[in-house]
CSV table of C-alpha atoms in Angstrom, one decimal:
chain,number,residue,atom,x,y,z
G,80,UNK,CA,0.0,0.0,0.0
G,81,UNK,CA,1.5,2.7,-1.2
G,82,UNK,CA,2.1,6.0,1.0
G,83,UNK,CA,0.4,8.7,-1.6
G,84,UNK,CA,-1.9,6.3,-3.4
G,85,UNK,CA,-4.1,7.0,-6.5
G,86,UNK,CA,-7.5,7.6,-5.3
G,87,UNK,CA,-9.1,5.0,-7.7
G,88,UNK,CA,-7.0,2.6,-5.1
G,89,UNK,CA,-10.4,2.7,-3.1
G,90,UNK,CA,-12.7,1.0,-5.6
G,91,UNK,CA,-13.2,-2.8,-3.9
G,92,UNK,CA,-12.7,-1.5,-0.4
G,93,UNK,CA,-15.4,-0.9,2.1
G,94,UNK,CA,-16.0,2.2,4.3
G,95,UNK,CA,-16.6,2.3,8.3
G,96,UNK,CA,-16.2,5.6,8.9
G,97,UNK,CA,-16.2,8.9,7.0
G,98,UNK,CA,-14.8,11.9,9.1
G,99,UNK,CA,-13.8,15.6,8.1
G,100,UNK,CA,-11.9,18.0,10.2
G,101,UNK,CA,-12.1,21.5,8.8
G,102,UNK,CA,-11.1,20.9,5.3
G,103,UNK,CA,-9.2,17.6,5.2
G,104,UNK,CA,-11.7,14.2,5.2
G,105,UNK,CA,-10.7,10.7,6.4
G,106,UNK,CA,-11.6,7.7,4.8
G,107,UNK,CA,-11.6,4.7,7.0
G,108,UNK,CA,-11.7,1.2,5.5
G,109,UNK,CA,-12.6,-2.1,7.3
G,110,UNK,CA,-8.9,-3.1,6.1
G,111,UNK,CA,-7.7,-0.7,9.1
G,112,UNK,CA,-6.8,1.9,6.3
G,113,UNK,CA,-7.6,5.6,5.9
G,114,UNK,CA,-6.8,7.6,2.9
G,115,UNK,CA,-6.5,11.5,4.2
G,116,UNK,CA,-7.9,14.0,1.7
G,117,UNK,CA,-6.5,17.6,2.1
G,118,UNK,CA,-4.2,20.1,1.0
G,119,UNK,CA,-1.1,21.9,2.7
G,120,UNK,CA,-1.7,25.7,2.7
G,121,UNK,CA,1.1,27.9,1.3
G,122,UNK,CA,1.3,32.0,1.4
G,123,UNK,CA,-0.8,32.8,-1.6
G,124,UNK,CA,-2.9,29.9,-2.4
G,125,UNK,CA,-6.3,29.0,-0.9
G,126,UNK,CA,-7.8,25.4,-0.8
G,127,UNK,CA,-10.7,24.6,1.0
G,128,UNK,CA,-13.8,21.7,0.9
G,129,UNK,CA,-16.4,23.7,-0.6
G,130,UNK,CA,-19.1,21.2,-1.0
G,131,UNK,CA,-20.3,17.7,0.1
G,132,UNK,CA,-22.8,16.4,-2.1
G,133,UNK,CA,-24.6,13.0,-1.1
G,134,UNK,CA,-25.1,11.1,2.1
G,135,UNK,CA,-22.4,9.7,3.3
G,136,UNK,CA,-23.8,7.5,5.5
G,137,UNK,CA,-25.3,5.5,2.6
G,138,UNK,CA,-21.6,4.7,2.0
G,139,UNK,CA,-20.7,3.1,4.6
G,140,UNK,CA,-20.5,-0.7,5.1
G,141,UNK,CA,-20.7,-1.0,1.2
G,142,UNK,CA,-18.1,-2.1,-1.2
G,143,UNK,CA,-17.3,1.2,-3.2
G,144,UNK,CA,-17.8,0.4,-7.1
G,145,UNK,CA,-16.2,3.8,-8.4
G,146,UNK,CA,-13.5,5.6,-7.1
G,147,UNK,CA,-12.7,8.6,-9.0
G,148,UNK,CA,-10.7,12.1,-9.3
G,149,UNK,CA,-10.6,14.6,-11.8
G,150,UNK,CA,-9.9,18.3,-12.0
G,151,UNK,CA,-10.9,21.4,-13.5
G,152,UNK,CA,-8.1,24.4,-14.0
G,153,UNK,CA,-8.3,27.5,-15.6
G,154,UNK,CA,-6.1,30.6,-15.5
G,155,UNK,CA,-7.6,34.6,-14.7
G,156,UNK,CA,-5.2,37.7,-15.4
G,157,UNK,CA,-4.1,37.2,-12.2
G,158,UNK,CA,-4.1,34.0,-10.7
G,159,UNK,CA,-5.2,30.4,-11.5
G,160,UNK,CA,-7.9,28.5,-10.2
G,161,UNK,CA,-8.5,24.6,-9.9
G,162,UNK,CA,-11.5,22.5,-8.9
G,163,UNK,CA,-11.3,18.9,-7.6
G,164,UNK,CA,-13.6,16.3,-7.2
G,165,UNK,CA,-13.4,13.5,-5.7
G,166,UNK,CA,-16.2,10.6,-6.1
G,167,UNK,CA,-17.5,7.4,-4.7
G,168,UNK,CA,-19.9,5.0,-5.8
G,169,UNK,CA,-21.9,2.1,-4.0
G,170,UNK,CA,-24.7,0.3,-4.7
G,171,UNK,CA,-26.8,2.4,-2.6
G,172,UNK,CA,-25.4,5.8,-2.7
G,173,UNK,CA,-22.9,8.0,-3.7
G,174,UNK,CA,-20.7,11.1,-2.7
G,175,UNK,CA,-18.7,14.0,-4.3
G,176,UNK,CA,-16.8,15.9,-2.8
G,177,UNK,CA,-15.5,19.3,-4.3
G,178,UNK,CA,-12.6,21.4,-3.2
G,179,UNK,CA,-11.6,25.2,-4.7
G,180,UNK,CA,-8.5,26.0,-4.9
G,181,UNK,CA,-6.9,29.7,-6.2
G,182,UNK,CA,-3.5,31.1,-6.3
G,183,UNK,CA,-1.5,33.8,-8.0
G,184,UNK,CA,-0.4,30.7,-10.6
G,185,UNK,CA,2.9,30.2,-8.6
G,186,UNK,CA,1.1,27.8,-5.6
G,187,UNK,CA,0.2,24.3,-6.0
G,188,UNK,CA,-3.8,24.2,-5.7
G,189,UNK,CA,-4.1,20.4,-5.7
G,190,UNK,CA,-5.5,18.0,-2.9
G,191,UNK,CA,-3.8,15.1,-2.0
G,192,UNK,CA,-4.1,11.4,-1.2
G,193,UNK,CA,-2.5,10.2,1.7
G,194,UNK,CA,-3.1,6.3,3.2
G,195,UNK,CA,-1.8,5.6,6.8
G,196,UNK,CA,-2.9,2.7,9.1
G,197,UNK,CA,-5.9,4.3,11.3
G,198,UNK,CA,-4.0,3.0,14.5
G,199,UNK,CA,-1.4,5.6,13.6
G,200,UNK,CA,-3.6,8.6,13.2
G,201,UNK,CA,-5.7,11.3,15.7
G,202,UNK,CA,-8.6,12.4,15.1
G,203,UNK,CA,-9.0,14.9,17.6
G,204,UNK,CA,-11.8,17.5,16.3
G,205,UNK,CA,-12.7,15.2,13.8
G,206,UNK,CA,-16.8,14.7,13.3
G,207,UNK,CA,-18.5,12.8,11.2
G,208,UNK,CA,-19.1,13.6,7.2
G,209,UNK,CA,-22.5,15.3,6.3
G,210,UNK,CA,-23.9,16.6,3.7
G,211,UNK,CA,-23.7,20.5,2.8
């Protein structure tokens, strides 16, 4: 298990628990896994989790049948902007989650994957994942 996995890595696996704290989610799998969503902030960039869209209870205990990423960019005189989404699919539900990110076009405005053994993390502040 890689480190900085691709997000499609979660197709197959099974969610118990979906938590956010402020703009970074955890994804915890039955496996003992959780893939971290979330972006370092730099001086003149801004990324943030500007919508949840689904339930994401309907997710859990359900084998996720898509897993996917993709991202929208553009450029303004003055800056760049870039839209992720992130998306998962079970039989009963699904959820997208959308992050904006803008910078002055010199700042990375990505959100990244990270997977780490869910004994290993804290979660203090963290709340369950609703809907927005």
């Amino acid at each position: 298990m890689a480190l900085y996995p691709d997000f499609s890595e979660l197709k197959g696996k099974i969610l118990d628990a979906i938590l956010r704290n402020g703009d970074e989610v955890y994804l915890q799998t039955t496996e003992g896994q959780t893939y971290r969503l979330y972006h370092e902030q730099d001086c003149c960039e801004s990324v943030y989790l500007a919508d949840v869209s689904g339930d994401p209870a309907a997710l859990l205990g359900e084998e996720i049948l898509v897993a996917e990423e993709r991202s929208e960019s553009g450029g303004e005189v003055e800056g760049s902007f870039t839209y992720t989404f992130y998306n998962l699919q079970t039989m009963h539900g699904d959820l997208t989650l959308r992050w904006n990110g803008s910078s002055n076009g010199y700042y990375s405005e990505s959100v990244g994957v990270q997977c780490m053994p869910t004994s290993v993390l804290s979660f203090d502040g963290a709340k369950p994942l609703t809907e927005t």
